PDB file of C-alpha atoms and ligand atoms in Angstrom:
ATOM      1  CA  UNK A  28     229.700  11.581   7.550  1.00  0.00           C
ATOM      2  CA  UNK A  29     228.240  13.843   4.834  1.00  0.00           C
ATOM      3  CA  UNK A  30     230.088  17.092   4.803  1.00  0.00           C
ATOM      4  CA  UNK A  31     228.486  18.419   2.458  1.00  0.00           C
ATOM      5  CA  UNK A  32     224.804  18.788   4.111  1.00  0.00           C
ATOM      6  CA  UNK A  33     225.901  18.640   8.094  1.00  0.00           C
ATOM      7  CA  UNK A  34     228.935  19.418  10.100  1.00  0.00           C
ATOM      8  CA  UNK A  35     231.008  16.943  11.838  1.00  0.00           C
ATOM      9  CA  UNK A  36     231.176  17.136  15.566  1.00  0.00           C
ATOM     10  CA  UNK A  37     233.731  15.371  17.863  1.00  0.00           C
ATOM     11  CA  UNK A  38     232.751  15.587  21.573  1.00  0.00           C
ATOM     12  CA  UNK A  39     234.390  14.214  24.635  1.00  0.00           C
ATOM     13  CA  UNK A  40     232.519  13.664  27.196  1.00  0.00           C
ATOM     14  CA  UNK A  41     234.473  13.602  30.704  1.00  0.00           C
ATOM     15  CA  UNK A  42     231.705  12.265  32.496  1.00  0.00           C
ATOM     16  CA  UNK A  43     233.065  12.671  36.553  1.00  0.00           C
ATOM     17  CA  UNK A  44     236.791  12.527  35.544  1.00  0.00           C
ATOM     18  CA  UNK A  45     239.923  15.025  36.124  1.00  0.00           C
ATOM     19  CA  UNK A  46     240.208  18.402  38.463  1.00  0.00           C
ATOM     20  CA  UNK A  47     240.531  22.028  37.382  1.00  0.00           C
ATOM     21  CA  UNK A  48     244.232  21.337  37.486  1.00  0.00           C
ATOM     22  CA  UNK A  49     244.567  18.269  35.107  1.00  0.00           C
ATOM     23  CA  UNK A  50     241.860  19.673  33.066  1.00  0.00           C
ATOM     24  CA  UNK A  51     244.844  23.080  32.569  1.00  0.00           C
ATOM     25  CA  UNK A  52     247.434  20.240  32.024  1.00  0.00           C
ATOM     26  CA  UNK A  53     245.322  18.656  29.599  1.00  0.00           C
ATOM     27  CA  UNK A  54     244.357  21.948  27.494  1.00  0.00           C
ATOM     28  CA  UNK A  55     247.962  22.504  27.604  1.00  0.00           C
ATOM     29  CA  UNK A  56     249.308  19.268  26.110  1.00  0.00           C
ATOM     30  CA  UNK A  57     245.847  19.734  23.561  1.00  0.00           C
ATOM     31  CA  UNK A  58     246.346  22.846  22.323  1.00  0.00           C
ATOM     32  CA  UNK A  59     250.248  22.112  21.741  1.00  0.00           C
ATOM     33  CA  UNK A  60     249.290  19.243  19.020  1.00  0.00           C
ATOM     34  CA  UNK A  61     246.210  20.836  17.360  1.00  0.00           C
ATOM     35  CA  UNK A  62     246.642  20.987  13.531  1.00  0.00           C
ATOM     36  CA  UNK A  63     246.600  24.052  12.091  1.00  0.00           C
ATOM     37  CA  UNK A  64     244.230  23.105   8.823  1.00  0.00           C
ATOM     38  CA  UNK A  65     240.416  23.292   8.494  1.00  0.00           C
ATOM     39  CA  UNK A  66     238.793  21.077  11.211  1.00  0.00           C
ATOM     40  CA  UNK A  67     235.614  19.296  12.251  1.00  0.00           C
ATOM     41  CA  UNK A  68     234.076  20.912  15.238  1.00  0.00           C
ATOM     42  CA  UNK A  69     235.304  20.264  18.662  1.00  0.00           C
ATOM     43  CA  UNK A  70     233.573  19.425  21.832  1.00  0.00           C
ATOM     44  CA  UNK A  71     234.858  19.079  25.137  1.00  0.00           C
ATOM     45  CA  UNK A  72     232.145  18.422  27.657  1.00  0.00           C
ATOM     46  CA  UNK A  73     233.317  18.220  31.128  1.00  0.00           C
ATOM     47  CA  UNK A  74     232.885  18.548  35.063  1.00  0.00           C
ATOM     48  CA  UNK A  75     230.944  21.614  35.823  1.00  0.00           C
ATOM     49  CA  UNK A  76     233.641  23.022  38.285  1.00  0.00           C
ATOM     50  CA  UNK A  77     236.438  22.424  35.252  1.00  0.00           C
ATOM     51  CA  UNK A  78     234.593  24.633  32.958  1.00  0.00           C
ATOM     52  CA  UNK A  79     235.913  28.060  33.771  1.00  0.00           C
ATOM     53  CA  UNK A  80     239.621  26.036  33.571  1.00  0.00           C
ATOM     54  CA  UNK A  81     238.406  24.494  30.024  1.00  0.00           C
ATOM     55  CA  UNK A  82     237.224  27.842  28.589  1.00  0.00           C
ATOM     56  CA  UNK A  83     240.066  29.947  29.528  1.00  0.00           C
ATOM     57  CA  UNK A  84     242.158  27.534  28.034  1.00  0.00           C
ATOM     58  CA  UNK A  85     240.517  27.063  24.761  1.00  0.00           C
ATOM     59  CA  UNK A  86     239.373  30.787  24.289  1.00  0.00           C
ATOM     60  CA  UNK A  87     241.414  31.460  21.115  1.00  0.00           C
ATOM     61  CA  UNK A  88     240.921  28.186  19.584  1.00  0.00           C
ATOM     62  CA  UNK A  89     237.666  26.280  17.730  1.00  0.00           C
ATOM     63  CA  UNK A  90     237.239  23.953  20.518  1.00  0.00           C
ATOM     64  CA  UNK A  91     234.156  24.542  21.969  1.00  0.00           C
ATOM     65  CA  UNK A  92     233.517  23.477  25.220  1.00  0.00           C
ATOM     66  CA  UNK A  93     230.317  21.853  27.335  1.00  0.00           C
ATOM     67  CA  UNK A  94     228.574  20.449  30.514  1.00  0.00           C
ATOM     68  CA  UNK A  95     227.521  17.391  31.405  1.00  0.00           C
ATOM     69  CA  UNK A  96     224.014  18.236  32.291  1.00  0.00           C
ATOM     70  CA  UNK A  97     221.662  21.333  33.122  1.00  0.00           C
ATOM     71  CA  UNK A  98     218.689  21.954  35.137  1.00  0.00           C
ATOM     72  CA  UNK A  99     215.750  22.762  33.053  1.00  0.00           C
ATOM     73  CA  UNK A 100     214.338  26.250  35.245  1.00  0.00           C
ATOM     74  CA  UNK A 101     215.545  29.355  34.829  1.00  0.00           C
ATOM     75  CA  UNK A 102     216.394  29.365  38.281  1.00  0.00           C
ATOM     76  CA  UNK A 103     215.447  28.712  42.248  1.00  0.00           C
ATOM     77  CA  UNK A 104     215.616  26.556  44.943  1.00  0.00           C
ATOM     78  CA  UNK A 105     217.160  23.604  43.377  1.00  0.00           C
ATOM     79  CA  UNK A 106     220.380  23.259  45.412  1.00  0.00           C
ATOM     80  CA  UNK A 107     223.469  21.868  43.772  1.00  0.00           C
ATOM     81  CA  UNK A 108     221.936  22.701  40.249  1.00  0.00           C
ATOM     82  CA  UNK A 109     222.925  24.359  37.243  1.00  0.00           C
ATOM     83  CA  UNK A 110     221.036  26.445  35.228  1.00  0.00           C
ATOM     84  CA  UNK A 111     221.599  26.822  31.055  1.00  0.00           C
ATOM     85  CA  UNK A 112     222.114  30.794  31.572  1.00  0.00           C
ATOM     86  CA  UNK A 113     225.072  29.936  34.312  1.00  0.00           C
ATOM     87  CA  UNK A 114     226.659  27.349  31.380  1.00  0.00           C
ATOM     88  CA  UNK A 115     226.287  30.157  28.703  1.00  0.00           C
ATOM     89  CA  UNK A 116     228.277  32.995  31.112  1.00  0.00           C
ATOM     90  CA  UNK A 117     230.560  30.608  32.182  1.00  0.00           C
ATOM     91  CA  UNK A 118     231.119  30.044  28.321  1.00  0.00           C
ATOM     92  CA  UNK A 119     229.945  27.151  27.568  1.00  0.00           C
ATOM     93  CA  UNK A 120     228.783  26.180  23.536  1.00  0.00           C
ATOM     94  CA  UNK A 121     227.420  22.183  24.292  1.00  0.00           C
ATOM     95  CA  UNK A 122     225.495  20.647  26.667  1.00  0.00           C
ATOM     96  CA  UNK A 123     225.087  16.881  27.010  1.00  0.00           C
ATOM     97  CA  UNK A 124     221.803  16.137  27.933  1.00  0.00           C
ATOM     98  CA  UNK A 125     220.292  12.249  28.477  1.00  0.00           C
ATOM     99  CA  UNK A 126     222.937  10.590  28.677  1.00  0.00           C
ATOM    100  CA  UNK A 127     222.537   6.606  29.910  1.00  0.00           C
ATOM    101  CA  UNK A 128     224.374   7.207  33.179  1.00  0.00           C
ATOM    102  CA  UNK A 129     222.057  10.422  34.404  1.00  0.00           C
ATOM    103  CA  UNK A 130     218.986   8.150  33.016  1.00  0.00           C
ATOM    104  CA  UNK A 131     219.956   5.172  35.574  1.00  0.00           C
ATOM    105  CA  UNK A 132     220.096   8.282  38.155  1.00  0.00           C
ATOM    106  CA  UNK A 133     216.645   8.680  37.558  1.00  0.00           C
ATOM    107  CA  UNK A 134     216.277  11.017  34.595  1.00  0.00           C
ATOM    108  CA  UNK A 135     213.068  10.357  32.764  1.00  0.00           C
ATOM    109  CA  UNK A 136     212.062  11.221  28.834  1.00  0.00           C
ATOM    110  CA  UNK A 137     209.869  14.617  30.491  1.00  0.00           C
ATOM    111  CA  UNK A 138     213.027  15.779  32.043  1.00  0.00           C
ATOM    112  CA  UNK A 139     215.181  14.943  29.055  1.00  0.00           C
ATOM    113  CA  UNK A 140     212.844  17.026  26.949  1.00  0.00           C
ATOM    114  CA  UNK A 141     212.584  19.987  29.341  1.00  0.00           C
ATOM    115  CA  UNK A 142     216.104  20.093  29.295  1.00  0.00           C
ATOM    116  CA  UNK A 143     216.709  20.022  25.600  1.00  0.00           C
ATOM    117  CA  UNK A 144     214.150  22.938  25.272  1.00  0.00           C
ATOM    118  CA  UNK A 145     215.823  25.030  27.917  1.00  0.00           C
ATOM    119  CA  UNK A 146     219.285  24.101  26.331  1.00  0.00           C
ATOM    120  CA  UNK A 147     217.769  25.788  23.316  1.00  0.00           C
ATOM    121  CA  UNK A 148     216.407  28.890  24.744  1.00  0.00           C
ATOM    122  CA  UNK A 149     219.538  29.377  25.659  1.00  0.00           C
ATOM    123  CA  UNK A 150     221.666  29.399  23.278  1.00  0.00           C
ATOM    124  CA  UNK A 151     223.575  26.113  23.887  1.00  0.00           C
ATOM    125  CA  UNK A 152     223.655  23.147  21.423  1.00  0.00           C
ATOM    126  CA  UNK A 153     222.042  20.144  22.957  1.00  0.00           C
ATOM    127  CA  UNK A 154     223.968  16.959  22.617  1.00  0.00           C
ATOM    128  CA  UNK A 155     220.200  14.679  23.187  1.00  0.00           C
ATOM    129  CA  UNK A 156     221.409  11.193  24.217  1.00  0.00           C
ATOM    130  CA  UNK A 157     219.206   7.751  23.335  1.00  0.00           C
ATOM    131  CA  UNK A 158     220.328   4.151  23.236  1.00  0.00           C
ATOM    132  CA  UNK A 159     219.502   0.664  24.369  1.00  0.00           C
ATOM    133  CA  UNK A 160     220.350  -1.685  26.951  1.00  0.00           C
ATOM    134  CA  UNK A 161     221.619  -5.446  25.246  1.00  0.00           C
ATOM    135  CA  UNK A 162     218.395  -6.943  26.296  1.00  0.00           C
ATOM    136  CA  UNK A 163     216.330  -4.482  24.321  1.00  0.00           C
ATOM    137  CA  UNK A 164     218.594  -5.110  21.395  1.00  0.00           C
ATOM    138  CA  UNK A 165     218.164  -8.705  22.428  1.00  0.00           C
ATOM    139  CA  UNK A 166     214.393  -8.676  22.108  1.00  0.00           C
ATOM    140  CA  UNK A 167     214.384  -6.980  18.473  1.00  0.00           C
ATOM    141  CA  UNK A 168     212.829  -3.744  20.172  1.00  0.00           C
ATOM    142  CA  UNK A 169     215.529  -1.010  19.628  1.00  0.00           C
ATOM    143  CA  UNK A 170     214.116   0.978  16.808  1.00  0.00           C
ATOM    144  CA  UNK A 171     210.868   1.217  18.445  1.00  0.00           C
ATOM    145  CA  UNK A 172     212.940   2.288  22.117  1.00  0.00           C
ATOM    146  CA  UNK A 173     214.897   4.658  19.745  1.00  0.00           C
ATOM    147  CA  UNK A 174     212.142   6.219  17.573  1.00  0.00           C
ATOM    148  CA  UNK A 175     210.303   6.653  21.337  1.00  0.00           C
ATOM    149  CA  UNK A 176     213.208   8.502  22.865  1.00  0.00           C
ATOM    150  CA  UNK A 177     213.829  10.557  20.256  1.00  0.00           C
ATOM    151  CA  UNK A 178     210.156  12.171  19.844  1.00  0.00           C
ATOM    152  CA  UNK A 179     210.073  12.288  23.582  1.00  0.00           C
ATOM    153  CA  UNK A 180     212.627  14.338  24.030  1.00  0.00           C
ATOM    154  CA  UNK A 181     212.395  16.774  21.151  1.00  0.00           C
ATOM    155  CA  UNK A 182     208.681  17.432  21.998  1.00  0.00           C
ATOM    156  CA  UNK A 183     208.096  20.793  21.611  1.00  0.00           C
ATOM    157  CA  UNK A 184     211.245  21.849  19.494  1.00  0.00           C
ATOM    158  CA  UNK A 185     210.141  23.833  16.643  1.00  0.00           C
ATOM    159  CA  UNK A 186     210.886  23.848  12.760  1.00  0.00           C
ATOM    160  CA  UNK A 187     213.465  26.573  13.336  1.00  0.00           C
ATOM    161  CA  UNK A 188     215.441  25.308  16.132  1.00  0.00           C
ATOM    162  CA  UNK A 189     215.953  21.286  15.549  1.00  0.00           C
ATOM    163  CA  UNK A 190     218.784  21.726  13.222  1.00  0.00           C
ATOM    164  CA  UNK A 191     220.402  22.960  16.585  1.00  0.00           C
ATOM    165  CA  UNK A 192     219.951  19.913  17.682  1.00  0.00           C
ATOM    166  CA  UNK A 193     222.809  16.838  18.452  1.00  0.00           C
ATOM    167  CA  UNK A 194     221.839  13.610  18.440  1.00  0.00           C
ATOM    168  CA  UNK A 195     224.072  11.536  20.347  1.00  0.00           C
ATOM    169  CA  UNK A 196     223.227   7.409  19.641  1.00  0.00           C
ATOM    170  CA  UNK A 197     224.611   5.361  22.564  1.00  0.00           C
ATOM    171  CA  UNK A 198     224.162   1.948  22.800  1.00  0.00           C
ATOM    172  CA  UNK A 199     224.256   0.812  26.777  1.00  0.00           C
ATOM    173  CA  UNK A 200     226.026  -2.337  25.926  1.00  0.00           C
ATOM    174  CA  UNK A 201     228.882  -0.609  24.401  1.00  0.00           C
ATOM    175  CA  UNK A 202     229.929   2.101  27.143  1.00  0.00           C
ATOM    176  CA  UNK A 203     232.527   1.575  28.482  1.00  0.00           C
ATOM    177  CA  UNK A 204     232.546  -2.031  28.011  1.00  0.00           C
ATOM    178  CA  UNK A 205     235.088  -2.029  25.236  1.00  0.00           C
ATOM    179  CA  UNK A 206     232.293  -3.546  22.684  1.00  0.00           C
ATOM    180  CA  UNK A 207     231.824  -1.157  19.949  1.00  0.00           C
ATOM    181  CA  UNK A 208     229.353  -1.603  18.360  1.00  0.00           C
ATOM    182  CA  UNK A 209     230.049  -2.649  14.402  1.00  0.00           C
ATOM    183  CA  UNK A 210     230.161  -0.122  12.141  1.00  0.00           C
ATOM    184  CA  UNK A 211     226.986  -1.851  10.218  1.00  0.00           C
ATOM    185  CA  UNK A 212     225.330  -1.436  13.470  1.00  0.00           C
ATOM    186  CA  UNK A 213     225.791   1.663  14.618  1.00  0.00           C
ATOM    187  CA  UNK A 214     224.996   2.893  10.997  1.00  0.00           C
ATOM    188  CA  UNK A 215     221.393   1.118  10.722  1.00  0.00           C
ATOM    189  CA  UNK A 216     220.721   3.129  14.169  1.00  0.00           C
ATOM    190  CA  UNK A 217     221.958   6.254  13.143  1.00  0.00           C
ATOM    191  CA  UNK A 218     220.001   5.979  10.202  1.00  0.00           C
ATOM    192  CA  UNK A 219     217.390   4.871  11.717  1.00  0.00           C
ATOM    193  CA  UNK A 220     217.192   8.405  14.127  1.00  0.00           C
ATOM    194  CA  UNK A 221     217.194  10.336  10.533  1.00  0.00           C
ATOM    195  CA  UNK A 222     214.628   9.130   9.272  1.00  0.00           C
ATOM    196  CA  UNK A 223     212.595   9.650  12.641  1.00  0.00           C
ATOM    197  CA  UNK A 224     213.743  13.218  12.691  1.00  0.00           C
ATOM    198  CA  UNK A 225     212.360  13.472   8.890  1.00  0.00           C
ATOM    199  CA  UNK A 226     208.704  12.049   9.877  1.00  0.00           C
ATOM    200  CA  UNK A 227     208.915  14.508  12.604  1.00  0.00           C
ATOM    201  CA  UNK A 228     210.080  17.316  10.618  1.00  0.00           C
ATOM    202  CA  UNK A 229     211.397  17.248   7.282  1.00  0.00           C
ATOM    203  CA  UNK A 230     213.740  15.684   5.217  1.00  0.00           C
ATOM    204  CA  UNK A 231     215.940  18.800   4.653  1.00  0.00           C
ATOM    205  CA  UNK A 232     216.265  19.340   8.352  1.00  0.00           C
ATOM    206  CA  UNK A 233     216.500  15.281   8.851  1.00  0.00           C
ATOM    207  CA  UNK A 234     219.413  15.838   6.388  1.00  0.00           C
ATOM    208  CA  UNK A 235     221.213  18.913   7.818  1.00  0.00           C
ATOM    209  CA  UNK A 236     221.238  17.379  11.790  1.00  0.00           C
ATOM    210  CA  UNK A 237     224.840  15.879  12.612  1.00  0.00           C
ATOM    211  CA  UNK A 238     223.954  12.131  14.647  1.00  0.00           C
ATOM    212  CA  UNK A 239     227.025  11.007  16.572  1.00  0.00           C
ATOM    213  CA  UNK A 240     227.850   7.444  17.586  1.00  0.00           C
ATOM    214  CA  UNK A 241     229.329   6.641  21.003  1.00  0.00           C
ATOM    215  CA  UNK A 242     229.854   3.740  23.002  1.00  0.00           C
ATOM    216  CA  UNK A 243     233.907   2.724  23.417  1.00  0.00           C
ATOM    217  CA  UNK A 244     234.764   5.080  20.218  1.00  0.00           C
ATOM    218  CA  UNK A 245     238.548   5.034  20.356  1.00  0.00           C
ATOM    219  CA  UNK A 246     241.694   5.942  18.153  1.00  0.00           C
ATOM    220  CA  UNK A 247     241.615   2.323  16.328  1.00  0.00           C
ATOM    221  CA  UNK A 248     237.940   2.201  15.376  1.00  0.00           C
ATOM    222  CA  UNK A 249     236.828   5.388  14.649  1.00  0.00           C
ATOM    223  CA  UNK A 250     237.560   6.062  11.109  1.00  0.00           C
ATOM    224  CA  UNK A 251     235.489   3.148   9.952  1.00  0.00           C
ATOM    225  CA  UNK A 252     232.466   4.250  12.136  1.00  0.00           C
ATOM    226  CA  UNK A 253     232.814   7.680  10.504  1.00  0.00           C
ATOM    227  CA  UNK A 254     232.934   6.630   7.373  1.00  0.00           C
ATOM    228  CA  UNK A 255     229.207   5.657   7.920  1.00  0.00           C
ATOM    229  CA  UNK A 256     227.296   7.983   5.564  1.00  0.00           C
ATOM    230  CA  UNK A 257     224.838   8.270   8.836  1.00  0.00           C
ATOM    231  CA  UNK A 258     227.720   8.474  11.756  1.00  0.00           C
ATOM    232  CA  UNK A 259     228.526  12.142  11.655  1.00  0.00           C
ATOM    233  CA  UNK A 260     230.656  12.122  14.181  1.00  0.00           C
ATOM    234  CA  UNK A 261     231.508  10.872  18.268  1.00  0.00           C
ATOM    235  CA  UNK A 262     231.018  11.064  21.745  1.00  0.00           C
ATOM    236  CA  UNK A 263     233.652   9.669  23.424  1.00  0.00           C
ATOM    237  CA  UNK A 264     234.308   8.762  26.898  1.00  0.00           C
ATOM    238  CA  UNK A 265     237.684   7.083  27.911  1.00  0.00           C
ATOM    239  CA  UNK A 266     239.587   8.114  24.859  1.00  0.00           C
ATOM    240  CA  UNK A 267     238.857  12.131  25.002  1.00  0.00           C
ATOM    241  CA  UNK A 268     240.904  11.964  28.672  1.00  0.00           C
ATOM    242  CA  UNK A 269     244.062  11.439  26.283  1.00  0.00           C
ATOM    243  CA  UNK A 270     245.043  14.296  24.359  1.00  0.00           C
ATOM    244  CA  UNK A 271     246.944  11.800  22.115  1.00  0.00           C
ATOM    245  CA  UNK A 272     243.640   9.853  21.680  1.00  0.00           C
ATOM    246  CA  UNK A 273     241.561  12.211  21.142  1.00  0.00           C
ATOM    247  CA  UNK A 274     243.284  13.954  18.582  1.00  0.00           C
ATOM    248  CA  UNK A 275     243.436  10.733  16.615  1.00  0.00           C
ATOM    249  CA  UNK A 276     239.811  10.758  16.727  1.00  0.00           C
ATOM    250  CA  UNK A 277     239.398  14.112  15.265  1.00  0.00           C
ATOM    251  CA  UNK A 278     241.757  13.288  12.213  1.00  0.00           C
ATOM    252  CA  UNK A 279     239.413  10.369  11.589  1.00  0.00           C
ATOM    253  CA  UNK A 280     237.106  12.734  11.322  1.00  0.00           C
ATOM    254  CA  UNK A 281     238.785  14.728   8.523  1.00  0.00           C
ATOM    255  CA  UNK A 282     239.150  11.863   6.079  1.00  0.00           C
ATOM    256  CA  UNK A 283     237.953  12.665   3.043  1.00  0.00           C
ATOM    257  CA  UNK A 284     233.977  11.615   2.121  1.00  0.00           C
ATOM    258  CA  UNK A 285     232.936  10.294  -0.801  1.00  0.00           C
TER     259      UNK A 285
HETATM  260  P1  LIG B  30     233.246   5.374  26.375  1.00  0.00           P
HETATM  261  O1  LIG B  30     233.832   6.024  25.147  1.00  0.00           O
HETATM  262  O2  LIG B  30     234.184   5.433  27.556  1.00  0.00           O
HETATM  263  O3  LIG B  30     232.696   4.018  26.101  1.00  0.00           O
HETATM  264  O4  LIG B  30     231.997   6.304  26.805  1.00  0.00           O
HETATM  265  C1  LIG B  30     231.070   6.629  25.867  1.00  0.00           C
HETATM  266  C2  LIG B  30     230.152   7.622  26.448  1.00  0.00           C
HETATM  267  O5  LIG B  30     229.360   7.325  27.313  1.00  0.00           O
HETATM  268  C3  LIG B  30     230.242   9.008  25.947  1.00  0.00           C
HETATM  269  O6  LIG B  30     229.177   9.768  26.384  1.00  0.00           O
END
């Protein structure tokens, strides 16, 4: 984390877990153990039809709250979609967008970047996922699969708008397998995606754009992966369905920085 030059996000990411009813039960045991000091942001992306549940909920609080996914039009026969407007009026502040398990649905780079640009136009923050699979980290190509996912899907964003950008790094291997990656790792990755972002824009914007690790993130290793100078923060699968959990999380997140 760097404080100083980019805020620190923690995101859950719900992925096709709990109903509108346990999502109220869990906003209700949340909000009950939510310190009262300065925080990192919060991010609680979850099942489309548990957003309205999620944002009531959290309306007085600094948790934000996200989708999953969003279709890139405006709007139109695409039955069973969601538009970026409809996740803005229902309240919605994130969007996760690329993640590994809507890629191995089919989502391609084109539709990642479409997305991320409508996400924008919007108004929503963009949570852009990239990572590799263990036999692309076997064969020594993950920073060029990396540096290639990342300029395909923020083709297009301008100057102005890339600091609204999220980077979310995700390596396959480690979701939801338990294997997190090493803090060393995860670090030269995250690094890594700066200093694309700087070739592709500058290095005050490369600087100011908050790159999350995920991948089995949980209550016992995150401080050390946020102490990365490059990990600014998580998205986190099993561990945000806890309140507990994910609260522990987010006080890793407010140790203090060098
Ligand atoms: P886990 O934390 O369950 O490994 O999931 C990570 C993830 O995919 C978050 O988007």
């Amino acid at each position: 984390m760097n404080r100083k030059y980019r805020k620190t996000i923690i995101a859950g990411n719900w992925k096709m877990n709990k109903t509108p009813s346990e999502t109220k039960e869990f906003m209700t045991a949340f909000k009950g153990m939510m310190p009262k000091g300065r925080w990192c942001d919060v991010a609680l992306c979850v099942p489309a039809v548990c957003i309205p549940a999620a944002v009531r909920a959290m309306r007085e609080t600094r948790v934000g709250i996200g989708a999953e996914n969003c279709n890139a039009n405006a709007s139109g026969a695409y039955t069973g979609e969601i538009a970026t407007n409809m996740l803005v009026d229902a309240g919605c502040k994130y969007v996760i967008i690329g993640h590994s398990e809507r890629r191995a649905m089919g989502e391609t780079d084109a539709d990642v970047n479409a997305k991320v640009l409508a996400a924008l136009e919007a108004g929503l923050i963009p949570i852009m996922c990239c990572g590799e699979t263990l036999e692309q980290r076997e064969s020594g190509i993950t920073s060029e699969w990396i540096a290639m996912q990342i300029k395909a899907g923020l083709q297009g964003v301008s100057e102005d708008k890339i600091r609204k950008v999220v980077i979310a790094y995700e390596p396959i291997w480690a979701i939801g397998t338990g294997k997190t990656a090493t803090p060393d790792q995860a670090e030269e990755v995250c690094e890594h995606i700066r200093t694309v972002v700087r070739k592709l824009y500058s290095s005050k914007n490369a600087r100011a754009i908050s790159i999350l690790y995920g991948g089995s993130m949980n209550e016992k290793n995150a401080f050390e992966l946020l102490a990365q100078p490059d990990i600014d923060g998580g998205l986190i699968g099993g561990a945000s369905l806890v309140p507990e959990k994910f609260l522990q999380i987010i006080n890793a997140a407010n140790q203090p920085t060098a």
